[in-house]
């Protein structure tokens, strides 16, 4: 099994996983809108022990919301989302954007669709530019 690497934005935190993910969800729940600062989280799931922290493990901060399975882990230097063990302890959740390579699977679905941002549907059909708008 090939490995895939990941890192935070500032580069202090680096990790490696076997490229062996079994689920890939775009989560539109309100908590994921907050933790991502965007429309949804993009989370890959794999085995709990499928991670090796290569650097900066001491910078990884975990936040658990009382009474909810939702969690976030992030670099204390740059705030970038990082992998964490799910609230149930059954899976390692890896934010797709933290990876520096191509995961072995593509997106399965959009979950918590009814909670999606009120502006998301029109975003899907809005104009695209390769850089800033002209
Ligand atoms: Zn960082
Ligand atoms: Zn969510």
XYZ file of C-alpha atoms and ligand atoms in Angstrom:
136
model
C 0.000 0.000 0.000
C 1.323 3.382 -1.010
C 1.567 6.170 1.519
C 0.131 9.630 1.166
C 1.442 12.669 2.999
C -0.305 15.650 4.485
C 0.653 18.942 6.054
C -0.737 22.154 7.489
C -0.518 25.510 5.764
C 2.561 26.752 7.658
C 4.315 23.399 7.178
C 5.127 22.823 10.854
C 2.834 19.779 11.065
C 3.407 16.895 8.673
C 1.912 13.399 8.680
C 1.772 10.267 6.599
C -1.037 7.690 6.115
C -1.475 4.578 4.037
C -3.507 5.720 1.038
C -6.311 3.405 2.094
C -9.428 5.473 2.767
C -12.852 3.814 2.800
C -15.284 6.762 2.979
C -15.236 10.339 1.656
C -18.023 12.669 2.758
C -18.718 16.341 2.183
C -20.435 17.315 5.441
C -22.719 20.338 5.286
C -23.747 20.355 8.972
C -23.678 23.650 10.834
C -20.722 22.571 12.972
C -18.651 21.743 9.876
C -19.548 25.129 8.405
C -18.072 26.708 11.540
C -14.940 24.548 11.748
C -14.201 24.901 8.023
C -15.251 28.532 7.718
C -16.859 27.427 4.466
C -19.786 25.516 2.975
C -18.754 22.073 4.154
C -16.041 19.853 5.529
C -14.432 17.347 3.129
C -13.533 14.364 5.277
C -11.885 11.068 4.393
C -12.195 8.126 6.785
C -9.676 5.402 7.484
C -8.495 3.065 10.278
C -7.847 4.744 13.644
C -4.166 3.789 13.697
C -3.456 4.766 10.075
C -1.366 7.835 10.815
C 2.227 8.679 11.547
C 3.002 12.211 12.682
C 6.254 13.213 10.970
C 6.639 16.631 12.592
C 4.833 19.172 14.733
C 2.626 16.712 16.661
C 2.975 18.967 19.733
C 1.290 21.798 17.781
C -1.877 19.779 17.088
C -4.760 21.027 19.225
C -8.039 19.099 19.591
C -11.411 20.719 20.203
C -14.471 18.676 21.239
C -17.925 20.222 21.321
C -19.896 19.181 24.428
C -22.502 16.544 23.719
C -21.636 16.171 20.027
C -19.463 13.756 18.085
C -18.110 16.699 16.129
C -14.478 17.455 16.728
C -11.793 19.456 15.101
C -8.049 19.262 15.231
C -5.896 22.055 13.955
C -2.370 23.456 13.890
C -1.958 25.978 16.700
C 0.382 28.040 14.524
C -1.703 28.387 11.339
C -5.186 27.045 12.218
C -5.225 24.499 9.390
C -7.528 21.463 9.907
C -5.724 18.211 10.667
C -6.636 14.523 11.155
C -8.336 13.320 14.351
C -9.947 10.226 15.813
C -13.741 10.487 15.547
C -15.870 10.986 18.661
C -16.897 7.321 18.555
C -13.237 6.258 18.446
C -13.932 4.070 15.420
C -12.283 6.008 12.603
C -9.550 8.436 11.757
C -11.035 11.490 10.057
C -8.662 13.141 7.592
C -9.599 16.539 6.137
C -9.085 16.133 2.380
C -7.542 19.589 2.061
C -4.751 18.673 4.464
C -3.481 15.982 2.062
C -0.663 16.728 -0.371
C -1.541 13.955 -2.806
C -4.478 12.201 -4.436
C -6.575 9.968 -2.156
C -7.416 6.445 -3.348
C -11.169 7.202 -3.495
C -13.435 9.984 -4.766
C -16.311 11.719 -2.946
C -19.132 9.372 -1.892
C -21.819 11.902 -1.062
C -23.003 15.149 0.506
C -24.221 14.554 4.073
C -26.359 16.749 6.348
C -27.632 18.235 3.076
C -30.660 19.900 4.716
C -28.307 21.987 6.879
C -26.342 23.295 3.892
C -25.496 26.993 3.687
C -28.340 29.067 2.249
C -25.980 30.372 -0.458
C -24.623 26.969 -1.536
C -27.085 26.041 -4.313
C -26.416 29.208 -6.307
C -22.668 28.801 -5.730
C -22.770 25.557 -7.733
C -23.897 27.360 -10.872
C -21.897 30.588 -10.508
C -19.119 31.676 -12.910
C -15.634 30.206 -12.698
C -12.267 31.904 -13.236
C -8.798 30.370 -13.218
C -7.636 33.212 -10.921
C -9.211 36.399 -9.591
C -12.233 37.602 -11.582
C -11.389 39.774 -14.596
Zn 0.572 25.032 10.716
Zn -20.474 17.996 9.747
